[in-house]
Coordinates of C-alpha atoms in Angstrom, one line a residue:
M517 CA 0.0 0.0 0.0
Y518 CA 1.1 3.5 -0.7
S519 CA 0.2 6.3 1.7
S520 CA -2.2 8.9 0.4
Y521 CA 0.4 11.8 0.5
M522 CA 2.9 10.0 -1.6
Q523 CA 3.1 11.4 -5.2
P524 CA 4.7 9.8 -8.2
V525 CA 8.2 11.3 -9.0
F526 CA 9.2 11.8 -12.7
T527 CA 12.9 11.8 -13.5
V528 CA 14.0 13.4 -16.8
S529 CA 17.3 12.1 -18.2
P530 CA 19.5 14.9 -19.7
L531 CA 18.8 15.6 -23.3
P532 CA 21.7 14.8 -25.6
S533 CA 23.8 17.8 -26.6
P534 CA 23.6 19.2 -30.2
H535 CA 26.5 19.5 -32.6
L536 CA 27.9 23.0 -33.4
M537 CA 29.8 23.8 -36.6
V538 CA 31.2 27.2 -37.7
E539 CA 32.3 28.7 -41.0
P540 CA 35.2 29.5 -41.5
S541 CA 36.1 26.2 -39.9
S542 CA 39.5 27.5 -38.7
G543 CA 37.7 29.8 -36.3
H544 CA 40.1 32.7 -37.3
V545 CA 38.5 35.9 -38.6
T546 CA 39.4 39.5 -38.8
S547 CA 37.4 42.3 -37.3
G548 CA 34.3 43.0 -39.4
E549 CA 34.0 39.5 -40.9
T550 CA 30.9 37.4 -40.3
L551 CA 30.8 34.0 -38.6
S552 CA 28.2 31.5 -39.7
F553 CA 27.1 28.9 -37.0
N554 CA 25.1 25.8 -37.6
C555 CA 23.6 24.1 -34.5
Q556 CA 22.1 20.6 -35.1
A557 CA 20.1 18.6 -32.6
P558 CA 20.6 14.8 -32.5
P559 CA 17.8 12.5 -33.7
D560 CA 15.1 12.1 -31.1
H561 CA 13.8 8.6 -30.7
Q562 CA 10.8 9.9 -28.7
K563 CA 9.7 12.1 -31.6
H564 CA 10.1 15.4 -29.7
R565 CA 11.1 18.3 -31.9
P566 CA 13.1 21.3 -30.6
E567 CA 11.2 24.5 -30.2
A568 CA 14.2 26.9 -30.1
F569 CA 18.0 27.0 -30.3
L570 CA 20.3 29.3 -28.4
L571 CA 23.9 30.4 -29.2
L572 CA 26.1 31.2 -26.3
R573 CA 29.6 32.7 -25.9
S574 CA 31.9 32.4 -23.0
A575 CA 35.0 34.6 -22.9
K576 CA 38.0 33.8 -20.8
G577 CA 37.2 34.3 -17.2
T578 CA 33.5 35.0 -17.8
S579 CA 30.3 33.0 -17.7
G580 CA 28.4 32.2 -20.9
S581 CA 26.1 34.8 -22.3
M582 CA 23.6 34.6 -25.1
V583 CA 25.1 36.0 -28.4
A584 CA 22.0 36.2 -30.5
P585 CA 18.2 36.1 -30.0
A586 CA 16.8 32.6 -29.6
K587 CA 16.0 30.9 -32.9
L588 CA 12.4 29.6 -32.9
V589 CA 12.0 26.6 -35.1
S590 CA 9.2 24.4 -36.1
Q591 CA 9.7 20.8 -37.1
S592 CA 13.4 21.4 -37.6
Q593 CA 16.4 19.7 -36.1
E594 CA 18.8 22.6 -36.8
A595 CA 19.2 26.4 -36.7
H596 CA 21.7 28.8 -38.3
F597 CA 23.2 31.9 -36.7
S598 CA 25.2 34.7 -38.3
V599 CA 27.4 36.9 -36.1
K600 CA 29.4 39.9 -37.4
T601 CA 32.5 40.4 -35.4
M602 CA 33.3 43.9 -34.2
G603 CA 36.7 43.3 -32.6
Q604 CA 38.8 41.2 -30.3
E605 CA 36.0 41.3 -27.7
D606 CA 34.1 38.8 -30.0
S607 CA 36.8 36.1 -29.4
G608 CA 36.0 33.2 -27.1
E609 CA 34.3 29.9 -27.0
Y610 CA 30.9 29.5 -28.6
S611 CA 28.4 26.7 -27.9
C612 CA 24.7 26.1 -28.5
L613 CA 21.8 24.2 -27.0
Y614 CA 18.2 23.6 -27.9
Q615 CA 14.9 23.6 -26.0
L616 CA 12.0 21.4 -26.2
K617 CA 8.7 21.0 -24.3
L618 CA 7.8 17.8 -22.7
P619 CA 4.3 16.8 -21.7
K620 CA 5.0 16.2 -18.1
T621 CA 7.9 18.6 -17.2
G622 CA 7.3 21.5 -19.6
Q623 CA 10.2 23.3 -21.2
V624 CA 13.6 21.7 -20.9
N625 CA 17.1 22.7 -22.0
S626 CA 19.5 20.3 -23.5
T627 CA 23.2 20.2 -22.4
A628 CA 25.5 22.5 -24.3
S629 CA 27.4 21.4 -27.4
Q630 CA 31.1 21.0 -27.5
P631 CA 32.5 24.6 -27.8
V632 CA 34.3 25.9 -30.8
H633 CA 37.0 28.5 -30.3
I634 CA 36.8 31.7 -32.2
T635 CA 39.8 34.1 -32.6
V636 CA 39.2 37.5 -33.9
I637 CA 42.4 38.9 -35.3
E638 CA 42.6 42.7 -35.3
L639 CA 45.7 43.9 -37.0
P640 CA 46.6 47.5 -36.0
V641 CA 45.5 50.1 -38.5
P642 CA 48.5 51.2 -40.6
T643 CA 49.5 54.9 -41.2
L644 CA 50.1 56.4 -44.6
S645 CA 52.2 59.5 -45.1
Q646 CA 53.9 61.4 -47.9
H647 CA 57.6 60.9 -47.5
E648 CA 60.3 63.0 -49.1
G649 CA 57.7 64.6 -51.4
E650 CA 57.6 61.9 -54.0
V651 CA 57.0 58.7 -52.0
L652 CA 54.0 57.4 -50.0
E653 CA 55.0 55.3 -47.0
C654 CA 52.7 52.8 -45.3
V655 CA 53.7 51.7 -41.8
G656 CA 52.1 48.7 -40.1
S657 CA 52.6 47.2 -36.6
P658 CA 56.1 46.2 -35.5
S659 CA 54.5 43.0 -34.1
Y660 CA 53.7 41.8 -37.7
L661 CA 56.7 41.6 -40.0
Q662 CA 56.9 40.6 -43.6
G663 CA 53.4 41.8 -44.4
L664 CA 51.9 42.3 -47.8
F665 CA 51.2 46.0 -48.3
S666 CA 48.8 47.4 -50.8
L667 CA 48.1 51.0 -51.9
F668 CA 44.5 52.0 -52.9
R669 CA 43.0 55.0 -54.3
V670 CA 39.9 56.0 -52.4
G671 CA 36.8 54.6 -54.1
V672 CA 38.7 52.0 -56.2
L673 CA 38.5 48.4 -55.1
S674 CA 41.7 47.1 -56.9
P675 CA 45.0 48.2 -55.5
V676 CA 47.2 50.7 -57.3
A677 CA 50.4 48.8 -56.2
T678 CA 51.4 46.0 -53.8
H679 CA 54.7 45.4 -52.0
Q680 CA 56.0 42.5 -49.9
A681 CA 57.9 43.6 -46.9
S682 CA 61.1 41.8 -45.9
L683 CA 61.6 39.6 -42.8
T684 CA 62.7 42.6 -40.8
Q685 CA 60.3 45.2 -42.1
H686 CA 56.8 46.3 -41.1
S687 CA 56.4 49.1 -43.7
A688 CA 56.5 49.7 -47.4
R689 CA 57.1 52.6 -49.8
F690 CA 55.2 53.4 -52.9
P691 CA 56.2 55.9 -55.6
I692 CA 53.5 58.5 -56.2
P693 CA 51.8 57.7 -59.5
T694 CA 53.2 59.6 -62.5
H695 CA 49.7 60.8 -63.5
Y696 CA 47.2 61.6 -60.9
E697 CA 44.5 64.2 -60.3
H698 CA 45.1 67.1 -58.0
G699 CA 43.4 66.4 -54.7
A700 CA 43.3 62.6 -55.2
Q701 CA 43.1 60.6 -52.0
Y702 CA 45.0 57.3 -51.2
Q703 CA 44.8 54.7 -48.5
C704 CA 46.9 51.6 -47.6
Q705 CA 46.3 48.2 -46.1
Y706 CA 48.5 45.2 -45.1
S707 CA 47.7 41.5 -44.6
M708 CA 49.4 38.7 -42.8
S709 CA 49.5 34.9 -43.4
L710 CA 48.6 33.2 -40.1
G711 CA 48.8 29.5 -40.8
N712 CA 46.1 28.6 -43.3
Y713 CA 44.4 31.9 -42.7
R714 CA 45.2 35.4 -44.0
A715 CA 44.3 38.3 -41.8
Y716 CA 43.7 41.8 -43.3
S717 CA 44.0 45.1 -41.5
K718 CA 41.6 48.0 -41.9
M719 CA 42.3 50.8 -44.3
S720 CA 44.5 53.7 -43.2
M721 CA 43.3 57.2 -42.9
P722 CA 43.3 58.8 -46.4
V723 CA 46.0 61.1 -47.6
T724 CA 45.3 63.9 -50.1
L725 CA 48.1 64.4 -52.7
P726 CA 48.9 68.0 -53.6
C727 CA 50.0 69.0 -57.1
I728 CA 53.8 68.6 -57.4
P729 CA 55.0 71.0 -60.1
G730 CA 57.9 70.2 -62.2
Y731 CA 57.9 66.4 -61.5
H732 CA 54.4 65.0 -61.9
S733 CA 51.9 66.1 -64.4
C734 CA 48.8 66.4 -62.2
K735 CA 45.4 67.6 -63.4
Q736 CA 43.6 70.4 -61.6
T737 CA 40.1 69.3 -60.5
S738 CA 37.5 71.3 -58.7
T739 CA 36.8 69.8 -55.3
G740 CA 33.7 72.0 -54.7
S741 CA 35.3 73.5 -51.5
T742 CA 36.7 77.0 -51.3
D743 CA 40.5 77.2 -50.7
L744 CA 41.0 79.6 -47.7
A745 CA 44.6 80.3 -48.8
L746 CA 43.3 81.3 -52.3
I747 CA 40.8 83.7 -50.8
V748 CA 43.3 85.3 -48.5
G749 CA 45.8 85.7 -51.4
S750 CA 43.1 87.2 -53.6
V751 CA 42.0 89.7 -50.9
S752 CA 45.6 90.7 -50.2
A753 CA 46.2 91.2 -53.9
G754 CA 43.1 93.3 -54.2
V755 CA 44.1 95.5 -51.2
L756 CA 47.6 96.0 -52.6
F757 CA 46.1 96.9 -56.0
L758 CA 43.7 99.4 -54.5
M759 CA 46.6 101.0 -52.5
A760 CA 48.7 101.3 -55.6
V761 CA 45.8 103.0 -57.5
L762 CA 45.2 105.4 -54.6
L763 CA 49.0 106.2 -54.4
L764 CA 49.1 106.7 -58.2
G765 CA 46.1 109.0 -58.1
F766 CA 47.6 111.1 -55.3
V767 CA 50.9 111.5 -57.3
V768 CA 49.1 112.4 -60.5
H769 CA 46.9 114.9 -58.5
R770 CA 50.0 116.5 -56.9
H771 CA 51.8 116.7 -60.3
I772 CA 48.8 118.4 -62.0
K773 CA 48.5 120.8 -59.1
N774 CA 52.2 121.7 -59.1
T775 CA 52.1 122.1 -62.9
S776 CA 49.1 124.4 -62.7
E777 CA 50.8 126.5 -60.0
R778 CA 54.0 126.9 -62.0
R779 CA 52.0 127.9 -65.1
R780 CA 50.2 130.5 -63.0
Q781 CA 53.4 131.9 -61.6
R782 CA 55.0 132.1 -65.0
E783 CA 52.0 134.0 -66.4
Q784 CA 52.0 136.3 -63.5
E785 CA 55.7 137.0 -63.9
K786 CA 55.3 137.6 -67.6
F787 CA 52.5 140.1 -66.9
W788 CA 54.5 142.1 -64.4
L789 CA 57.5 142.0 -66.7
H790 CA 55.4 143.4 -69.5
V791 CA 54.0 146.1 -67.2
H792 CA 57.4 147.2 -66.0
S793 CA 58.8 147.3 -69.6
R794 CA 56.2 149.8 -70.8
D795 CA 57.4 153.6 -71.5
H796 CA 56.3 156.1 -68.9
I797 CA 55.2 159.2 -70.9
A798 CA 55.1 162.7 -69.2
D799 CA 54.0 166.1 -70.8
L800 CA 56.4 168.6 -69.4
T801 CA 55.5 171.6 -71.6
L802 CA 56.6 174.9 -70.2
Q803 CA 55.4 178.3 -71.1
R804 CA 57.6 181.4 -71.6
V805 CA 56.5 184.8 -70.6
D806 CA 57.9 187.9 -72.3
I807 CA 59.0 190.5 -69.9
G808 CA 58.8 194.0 -71.3
S809 CA 61.6 196.5 -71.0
V810 CA 61.7 198.7 -68.1
G811 CA 60.8 202.3 -68.7
N812 CA 62.2 205.4 -67.3
G813 CA 59.8 205.3 -64.4
G814 CA 60.8 201.9 -63.5
T815 CA 57.7 200.2 -64.8
L816 CA 57.5 197.4 -67.3
R817 CA 56.7 198.3 -70.8
G818 CA 55.0 196.2 -73.4
R819 CA 52.6 193.2 -73.2
P820 CA 53.0 189.7 -72.5
S821 CA 53.6 187.5 -75.6
D822 CA 51.9 184.3 -76.5
S823 CA 53.1 181.0 -74.9
E824 CA 56.0 179.4 -76.4
A825 CA 57.4 176.0 -75.7
I826 CA 60.8 175.8 -74.2
Y827 CA 61.7 172.7 -76.2
D828 CA 60.9 172.0 -79.8
C829 CA 60.1 168.3 -78.9
P830 CA 57.8 168.5 -75.9
M831 CA 56.9 164.8 -76.0
T832 CA 60.3 163.5 -75.2
T833 CA 60.4 160.6 -72.7
F834 CA 62.8 159.9 -69.9
K835 CA 64.0 156.6 -71.1
N836 CA 63.9 157.4 -74.8
P837 CA 65.1 160.9 -75.4
S838 CA 64.8 162.0 -78.9
F839 CA 66.8 164.6 -80.6
C840 CA 64.8 167.0 -82.7

């Protein structure tokens, strides 16, 4: 006999773990690449189908965390997950499990699959600079020697040139293309062979090439942006031109004024010279009075005579005496 308070106890055996596969199978990717996971549940002899799959990641020293939202499935024994790596923080061990719902116990999780190790390789970003005026130098990380360096023009997928560094070098130099457009931008990238896998760095910051006169024949193109130096130079040239015009106008004005003043003085001097050179005419006609003879009584006799000029040429001048 069983007592009335005794209840039947159901024991659930652990569900078999699924199988996890990843592409690329090496587990080595660079930052920005996408990982493709395939989680496959084992055949269920009891005809129970999984309801959902979960993908977990456990980094070193941390507990597992869910990477992507649970994949709900219906009548399927597998699920696919795509994960885009963002950096080295995406490295770690990945595993998956599935869930199913049993009639007596409800939702049950399976044991986790065997983990796969993922390594996200993040090569340091190189630097590109114009070296010695006619060479572009791409410098990578000293930790990665003998890399394959490539020079790209911004917006063009195929490289302009490639160069394999030596065993002791982590940089490469590229001659500036003989013909290029003024204002063209260039970037560089390097890659490393890591076993069966090749890792690629990100692109460097772009470098804008100026026009190099006398060596490269570059084409002038309009960039749509105003050159501040050109504006400043134009304004300075305009100010200097205006100052030169004002100075020239002032000099011309002074010259005209001085010429007019000298002409006026010459005319005035000529006038006074003409005035002083004229004859001064004076009428100095004198009259002569006849004096009669004195009579015996002491009185004058006779009558005064008509006026007579003293000189025969009464209109003689002081400066031009004439002889009559």
